[in-house]
Amino acid sequence: MTELPLAGERLAISEVPHTKLAAWLTARGEPAYRASQLLGGIHRPEVGGFEDLSDLPARLRTDLPNAFRFSSIDRSH
């Protein structure tokens, strides 16, 4: 089972299970549904980083890179 990052570690966002991401978000005052927004958003073709997820609050887009590495599927194949 994948654990959330420890101090100094950052998991790739695509490796974080939905339930753990929802818990991380709610602990920061965000609604749990943001996990679906985030995990769905990283796979959109126009998204190259957290800053491109314009449907998420700016504060959250700023906080995400401190906790997670941006990762998505490879669309070049």
N, CA, C and O atoms as a printed pandas DataFrame, in Angstrom:
     atom_number atom_name residue_name chain_id  residue_number  x_coord  y_coord  z_coord
0              1         N          MET        A               1    0.835   -1.180    0.000
1              2        CA          MET        A               1    0.000    0.000    0.000
2              3         C          MET        A               1    0.879    1.241    0.000
3              4         O          MET        A               1    1.839    1.321    0.766
4              5         N          THR        A               2    0.561    2.203   -0.846
5              6        CA          THR        A               2    1.336    3.425   -0.969
6              7         C          THR        A               2    1.029    4.355    0.196
7              8         O          THR        A               2   -0.132    4.620    0.509
8              9         N          GLU        A               3    2.077    4.841    0.824
9             10        CA          GLU        A               3    1.920    5.791    1.927
10            11         C          GLU        A               3    2.098    7.201    1.392
11            12         O          GLU        A               3    2.730    7.410    0.357
12            13         N          LEU        A               4    1.538    8.159    2.104
13            14        CA          LEU        A               4    1.757    9.554    1.734
14            15         C          LEU        A               4    3.204    9.923    2.019
15            16         O          LEU        A               4    3.860    9.268    2.829
16            17         N          PRO        A               5    3.704   10.947    1.372
17            18        CA          PRO        A               5    5.114   11.297    1.516
18            19         C          PRO        A               5    5.494   11.628    2.954
19            20         O          PRO        A               5    4.707   12.199    3.707
20            21         N          LEU        A               6    6.699   11.261    3.310
21            22        CA          LEU        A               6    7.277   11.659    4.583
22            23         C          LEU        A               6    7.947   13.011    4.376
23            24         O          LEU        A               6    8.053   13.488    3.246
24            25         N          ALA        A               7    8.386   13.609    5.430
25            26        CA          ALA        A               7    9.070   14.891    5.321
26            27         C          ALA        A               7   10.230   14.769    4.339
27            28         O          ALA        A               7   11.060   13.868    4.465
28            29         N          GLY        A               8   10.288   15.656    3.380
29            30        CA          GLY        A               8   11.358   15.648    2.404
30            31         C          GLY        A               8   11.118   14.743    1.203
31            32         O          GLY        A               8   11.854   14.833    0.221
32            33         N          GLU        A               9   10.129   13.889    1.249
33            34        CA          GLU        A               9    9.815   13.006    0.130
34            35         C          GLU        A               9    8.598   13.537   -0.616
35            36         O          GLU        A               9    7.704   14.144   -0.026
36            37         N          ARG        A              10    8.582   13.298   -1.913
37            38        CA          ARG        A              10    7.409   13.674   -2.706
38            39         C          ARG        A              10    7.075   12.513   -3.631
39            40         O          ARG        A              10    7.869   12.155   -4.501
40            41         N          LEU        A              11    5.924   11.941   -3.445
41            42        CA          LEU        A              11    5.440   10.911   -4.359
42            43         C          LEU        A              11    4.952   11.566   -5.641
43            44         O          LEU        A              11    4.560   12.733   -5.646
44            45         N          ALA        A              12    4.980   10.809   -6.717
45            46        CA          ALA        A              12    4.340   11.267   -7.943
46            47         C          ALA        A              12    2.836   11.266   -7.698
47            48         O          ALA        A              12    2.300   10.314   -7.131
48            49         N          ILE        A              13    2.162   12.314   -8.116
49            50        CA          ILE        A              13    0.726   12.443   -7.856
50            51         C          ILE        A              13   -0.045   11.259   -8.426
51            52         O          ILE        A              13   -1.059   10.852   -7.859
52            53         N          SER        A              14    0.419   10.707   -9.529
53            54        CA          SER        A              14   -0.273    9.575  -10.142
54            55         C          SER        A              14   -0.134    8.289   -9.331
55            56         O          SER        A              14   -0.851    7.323   -9.594
56            57         N          GLU        A              15    0.771    8.253   -8.352
57            58        CA          GLU        A              15    0.976    7.075   -7.510
58            59         C          GLU        A              15    0.138    7.113   -6.236
59            60         O          GLU        A              15    0.084    6.124   -5.504
60            61         N          VAL        A              16   -0.508    8.227   -5.966
61            62        CA          VAL        A              16   -1.254    8.383   -4.712
62            63         C          VAL        A              16   -2.675    7.860   -4.905
63            64         O          VAL        A              16   -3.390    8.332   -5.789
64            65         N          PRO        A              17   -3.092    6.894   -4.092
65            66        CA          PRO        A              17   -4.464    6.393   -4.206
66            67         C          PRO        A              17   -5.491    7.498   -3.933
67            68         O          PRO        A              17   -5.256    8.395   -3.123
68            69         N          HIS        A              18   -6.618    7.415   -4.615
69            70        CA          HIS        A              18   -7.678    8.408   -4.492
70            71         C          HIS        A              18   -8.052    8.658   -3.034
71            72         O          HIS        A              18   -8.177    9.811   -2.623
72            73         N          THR        A              19   -8.230    7.611   -2.255
73            74        CA          THR        A              19   -8.657    7.778   -0.855
74            75         C          THR        A              19   -7.608    8.511   -0.028
75            76         O          THR        A              19   -7.957    9.322    0.829
76            77         N          LYS        A              20   -6.332    8.239   -0.271
77            78        CA          LYS        A              20   -5.266    8.928    0.469
78            79         C          LYS        A              20   -5.178   10.386    0.043
79            80         O          LYS        A              20   -4.957   11.267    0.873
80            81         N          LEU        A              21   -5.350   10.639   -1.247
81            82        CA          LEU        A              21   -5.327   12.017   -1.726
82            83         C          LEU        A              21   -6.502   12.801   -1.167
83            84         O          LEU        A              21   -6.344   13.956   -0.770
84            85         N          ALA        A              22   -7.676   12.190   -1.132
85            86        CA          ALA        A              22   -8.857   12.847   -0.558
86            87         C          ALA        A              22   -8.616   13.176    0.913
87            88         O          ALA        A              22   -8.995   14.253    1.374
88            89         N          ALA        A              23   -7.996   12.269    1.647
89            90        CA          ALA        A              23   -7.692   12.526    3.063
90            91         C          ALA        A              23   -6.692   13.667    3.208
91            92         O          ALA        A              23   -6.840   14.514    4.089
92            93         N          TRP        A              24   -5.678   13.695    2.353
93            94        CA          TRP        A              24   -4.679   14.770    2.385
94            95         C          TRP        A              24   -5.349   16.113    2.119
95            96         O          TRP        A              24   -5.058   17.105    2.789
96            97         N          LEU        A              25   -6.240   16.139    1.145
97            98        CA          LEU        A              25   -6.945   17.373    0.797
98            99         C          LEU        A              25   -7.864   17.844    1.919
99           100         O          LEU        A              25   -7.855   19.024    2.268
100          101         N          THR        A              26   -8.657   16.940    2.486
101          102        CA          THR        A              26   -9.587   17.351    3.550
102          103         C          THR        A              26   -8.835   17.803    4.796
103          104         O          THR        A              26   -9.319   18.671    5.522
104          105         N          ALA        A              27   -7.667   17.233    5.056
105          106        CA          ALA        A              27   -6.851   17.680    6.192
106          107         C          ALA        A              27   -6.382   19.121    5.997
107          108         O          ALA        A              27   -6.024   19.796    6.962
108          109         N          ARG        A              28   -6.384   19.582    4.770
109          110        CA          ARG        A              28   -5.987   20.954    4.450
110          111         C          ARG        A              28   -7.175   21.859    4.182
111          112         O          ARG        A              28   -7.012   22.976    3.688
112          113         N          GLY        A              29   -8.370   21.381    4.506
113          114        CA          GLY        A              29   -9.557   22.207    4.371
114          115         C          GLY        A              29  -10.207   22.194    3.002
115          116         O          GLY        A              29  -11.123   22.975    2.745
116          117         N          GLU        A              30   -9.750   21.321    2.124
117          118        CA          GLU        A              30  -10.338   21.207    0.788
118          119         C          GLU        A              30  -11.393   20.110    0.794
119          120         O          GLU        A              30  -11.277   19.153    1.560
120          121         N          PRO        A              31  -12.416   20.227   -0.039
121          122        CA          PRO        A              31  -13.405   19.156   -0.125
122          123         C          PRO        A              31  -12.794   17.909   -0.779
123          124         O          PRO        A              31  -11.911   18.010   -1.630
124          125         N          ALA        A              32  -13.274   16.749   -0.369
125          126        CA          ALA        A              32  -12.739   15.473   -0.865
126          127         C          ALA        A              32  -12.887   15.330   -2.377
127          128         O          ALA        A              32  -12.077   14.653   -3.010
128          129         N          TYR        A              33  -13.910   15.958   -2.967
129          130        CA          TYR        A              33  -14.107   15.817   -4.414
130          131         C          TYR        A              33  -12.950   16.395   -5.222
131          132         O          TYR        A              33  -12.811   16.089   -6.406
132          133         N          ARG        A              34  -12.124   17.219   -4.600
133          134        CA          ARG        A              34  -10.965   17.770   -5.306
134          135         C          ARG        A              34  -10.005   16.660   -5.752
135          136         O          ARG        A              34   -9.275   16.834   -6.728
136          137         N          ALA        A              35  -10.001   15.526   -5.049
137          138        CA          ALA        A              35   -9.134   14.409   -5.451
138          139         C          ALA        A              35   -9.509   13.935   -6.849
139          140         O          ALA        A              35   -8.628   13.675   -7.668
140          141         N          SER        A              36  -10.797   13.821   -7.133
141          142        CA          SER        A              36  -11.235   13.422   -8.474
142          143         C          SER        A              36  -10.872   14.480   -9.510
143          144         O          SER        A              36  -10.439   14.149  -10.614
144          145         N          GLN        A              37  -11.046   15.746   -9.155
145          146        CA          GLN        A              37  -10.671   16.831  -10.067
146          147         C          GLN        A              37   -9.186   16.758  -10.399
147          148         O          GLN        A              37   -8.785   16.863  -11.558
148          149         N          LEU        A              38   -8.392   16.577   -9.372
149          150        CA          LEU        A              38   -6.950   16.554   -9.535
150          151         C          LEU        A              38   -6.495   15.344  -10.346
151          152         O          LEU        A              38   -5.743   15.496  -11.308
152          153         N          LEU        A              39   -6.936   14.165   -9.976
153          154        CA          LEU        A              39   -6.504   12.957  -10.675
154          155         C          LEU        A              39   -7.033   12.906  -12.108
155          156         O          LEU        A              39   -6.358   12.380  -12.992
156          157         N          GLY        A              40   -8.211   13.437  -12.345
157          158        CA          GLY        A              40   -8.713   13.527  -13.715
158          159         C          GLY        A              40   -7.976   14.585  -14.513
159          160         O          GLY        A              40   -7.718   14.404  -15.702
160          161         N          GLY        A              41   -7.641   15.677  -13.868
161          162        CA          GLY        A              41   -7.001   16.787  -14.550
162          163         C          GLY        A              41   -5.595   16.496  -15.031
163          164         O          GLY        A              41   -5.183   17.006  -16.073
164          165         N          ILE        A              42   -4.852   15.690  -14.297
165          166        CA          ILE        A              42   -3.463   15.438  -14.698
166          167         C          ILE        A              42   -3.369   14.676  -16.009
167          168         O          ILE        A              42   -2.299   14.631  -16.618
168          169         N          HIS        A              43   -4.462   14.078  -16.454
169          170        CA          HIS        A              43   -4.453   13.308  -17.693
170          171         C          HIS        A              43   -4.993   14.092  -18.889
171          172         O          HIS        A              43   -5.046   13.567  -20.002
172          173         N          ARG        A              44   -5.391   15.334  -18.667
173          174        CA          ARG        A              44   -5.848   16.151  -19.794
174          175         C          ARG        A              44   -4.647   16.549  -20.647
175          176         O          ARG        A              44   -3.598   16.898  -20.105
176          177         N          PRO        A              45   -4.782   16.503  -21.958
177          178        CA          PRO        A              45   -3.635   16.770  -22.839
178          179         C          PRO        A              45   -2.988   18.134  -22.651
179          180         O          PRO        A              45   -1.781   18.274  -22.851
180          181         N          GLU        A              46   -3.758   19.131  -22.276
181          182        CA          GLU        A              46   -3.209   20.483  -22.155
182          183         C          GLU        A              46   -2.526   20.740  -20.818
183          184         O          GLU        A              46   -1.960   21.814  -20.616
184          185         N          VAL        A              47   -2.566   19.785  -19.910
185          186        CA          VAL        A              47   -2.012   19.970  -18.569
186          187         C          VAL        A              47   -0.577   19.444  -18.525
187          188         O          VAL        A              47   -0.321   18.262  -18.754
188          189         N          GLY        A              48    0.350   20.357  -18.224
189          190        CA          GLY        A              48    1.755   19.985  -18.121
190          191         C          GLY        A              48    2.317   20.146  -16.725
191          192         O          GLY        A              48    3.487   19.851  -16.479
192          193         N          GLY        A              49    1.476   20.619  -15.802
193          194        CA          GLY        A              49    1.906   20.809  -14.424
194          195         C          GLY        A              49    0.727   21.243  -13.574
195          196         O          GLY        A              49   -0.345   21.553  -14.095
196          197         N          PHE        A              50    0.927   21.264  -12.276
197          198        CA          PHE        A              50   -0.153   21.634  -11.359
198          199         C          PHE        A              50   -0.729   23.014  -11.665
199          200         O          PHE        A              50   -1.925   23.247  -11.495
200          201         N          GLU        A              51    0.126   23.920  -12.116
201          202        CA          GLU        A              51   -0.327   25.281  -12.397
202          203         C          GLU        A              51   -1.354   25.341  -13.521
203          204         O          GLU        A              51   -2.084   26.325  -13.636
204          205         N          ASP        A              52   -1.421   24.308  -14.347
205          206        CA          ASP        A              52   -2.382   24.267  -15.452
206          207         C          ASP        A              52   -3.769   23.784  -15.032
207          208         O          ASP        A              52   -4.699   23.813  -15.838
208          209         N          LEU        A              53   -3.917   23.350  -13.806
209          210        CA          LEU        A              53   -5.210   22.836  -13.323
210          211         C          LEU        A              53   -6.066   23.998  -12.837
211          212         O          LEU        A              53   -6.273   24.174  -11.636
212          213         N          SER        A              54   -6.558   24.783  -13.778
213          214        CA          SER        A              54   -7.251   26.031  -13.464
214          215         C          SER        A              54   -8.588   25.828  -12.756
215          216         O          SER        A              54   -9.159   26.793  -12.247
216          217         N          ASP        A              55   -9.101   24.597  -12.710
217          218        CA          ASP        A              55  -10.335   24.346  -11.974
218          219         C          ASP        A              55  -10.082   24.149  -10.483
219          220         O          ASP        A              55  -11.027   24.003   -9.707
220          221         N          LEU        A              56   -8.809   24.145  -10.077
221          222        CA          LEU        A              56   -8.454   24.054   -8.663
222          223         C          LEU        A              56   -8.118   25.445   -8.140
223          224         O          LEU        A              56   -7.645   26.290   -8.900
224          225         N          PRO        A              57   -8.353   25.695   -6.858
225          226        CA          PRO        A              57   -8.008   26.998   -6.284
226          227         C          PRO        A              57   -6.511   27.289   -6.420
227          228         O          PRO        A              57   -5.688   26.376   -6.351
228          229         N          ALA        A              58   -6.168   28.545   -6.611
229          230        CA          ALA        A              58   -4.772   28.950   -6.786
230          231         C          ALA        A              58   -3.904   28.504   -5.609
231          232         O          ALA        A              58   -2.777   28.052   -5.808
232          233         N          ARG        A              59   -4.415   28.626   -4.404
233          234        CA          ARG        A              59   -3.647   28.226   -3.215
234          235         C          ARG        A              59   -3.287   26.749   -3.274
235          236         O          ARG        A              59   -2.168   26.369   -2.930
236          237         N          LEU        A              60   -4.228   25.914   -3.707
237          238        CA          LEU        A              60   -3.978   24.480   -3.803
238          239         C          LEU        A              60   -2.949   24.200   -4.900
239          240         O          LEU        A              60   -2.058   23.371   -4.718
240          241         N          ARG        A              61   -3.068   24.880   -6.021
241          242        CA          ARG        A              61   -2.091   24.698   -7.113
242          243         C          ARG        A              61   -0.684   25.065   -6.661
243          244         O          ARG        A              61    0.295   24.489   -7.134
244          245         N          THR        A              62   -0.586   26.012   -5.759
245          246        CA          THR        A              62    0.712   26.413   -5.213
246          247         C          THR        A              62    1.230   25.390   -4.206
247          248         O          THR        A              62    2.434   25.140   -4.142
248          249         N          ASP        A              63    0.330   24.797   -3.418
249          250        CA          ASP        A              63    0.725   23.835   -2.380
250          251         C          ASP        A              63    1.088   22.456   -2.935
251          252         O          ASP        A              63    1.934   21.765   -2.368
252          253         N          LEU        A              64    0.463   22.057   -4.024
253          254        CA          LEU        A              64    0.667   20.700   -4.548
254          255         C          LEU        A              64    2.123   20.368   -4.860
255          256         O          LEU        A              64    2.566   19.278   -4.498
256          257         N          PRO        A              65    2.899   21.246   -5.513
257          258        CA          PRO        A              65    4.291   20.884   -5.818
258          259         C          PRO        A              65    5.172   20.703   -4.582
259          260         O          PRO        A              65    6.224   20.068   -4.654
260          261         N          ASN        A              66    4.741   21.260   -3.452
261          262        CA          ASN        A              66    5.502   21.080   -2.212
262          263         C          ASN        A              66    5.308   19.680   -1.632
263          264         O          ASN        A              66    6.148   19.196   -0.873
264          265         N          ALA        A              67    4.206   19.037   -1.988
265          266        CA          ALA        A              67    3.891   17.723   -1.436
266          267         C          ALA        A              67    4.062   16.587   -2.436
267          268         O          ALA        A              67    4.358   15.458   -2.046
268          269         N          PHE        A              68    3.878   16.876   -3.726
269          270        CA          PHE        A              68    3.880   15.829   -4.749
270          271         C          PHE        A              68    4.656   16.275   -5.976
271          272         O          PHE        A              68    4.761   17.465   -6.272
272          273         N          ARG        A              69    5.197   15.290   -6.683
273          274        CA          ARG        A              69    5.780   15.547   -8.000
274          275         C          ARG        A              69    4.651   15.454   -9.021
275          276         O          ARG        A              69    3.776   14.597   -8.898
276          277         N          PHE        A              70    4.662   16.320  -10.019
277          278        CA          PHE        A              70    3.666   16.207  -11.078
278          279         C          PHE        A              70    4.029   15.009  -11.931
279          280         O          PHE        A              70    5.189   14.825  -12.300
280          281         N          SER        A              71    3.049   14.209  -12.237
281          282        CA          SER        A              71    3.247   13.078  -13.139
282          283         C          SER        A              71    1.925   12.751  -13.787
283          284         O          SER        A              71    0.854   12.975  -13.222
284          285         N          SER        A              72    2.024   12.227  -14.963
285          286        CA          SER        A              72    0.839   11.862  -15.724
286          287         C          SER        A              72    1.233   10.722  -16.642
287          288         O          SER        A              72    2.305   10.135  -16.496
288          289         N          ILE        A              73    0.381   10.419  -17.564
289          290        CA          ILE        A              73    0.702    9.397  -18.535
290          291         C          ILE        A              73    1.566   10.002  -19.644
291          292         O          ILE        A              73    1.526   11.210  -19.875
292          293         N          ASP        A              74    2.329    9.182  -20.311
293          294        CA          ASP        A              74    3.140    9.632  -21.438
294          295         C          ASP        A              74    2.274    9.638  -22.679
295          296         O          ASP        A              74    1.809    8.587  -23.121
296          297         N          ARG        A              75    2.052   10.817  -23.247
297          298        CA          ARG        A              75    1.169   10.946  -24.410
298          299         C          ARG        A              75    1.925   10.911  -25.726
299          300         O          ARG        A              75    1.313   11.069  -26.782
300          301         N          SER        A              76    3.240   10.707  -25.696
301          302        CA          SER        A              76    4.025   10.800  -26.915
302          303         C          SER        A              76    3.973    9.532  -27.764
303          304         O          SER        A              76    4.493    9.532  -28.879
304          305         N          HIS        A              77    3.366    8.461  -27.277
305          306        CA          HIS        A              77    3.336    7.195  -28.030
306          307         C          HIS        A              77    2.004    6.964  -28.686
307          308         O          HIS        A              77    1.814    5.948  -29.356
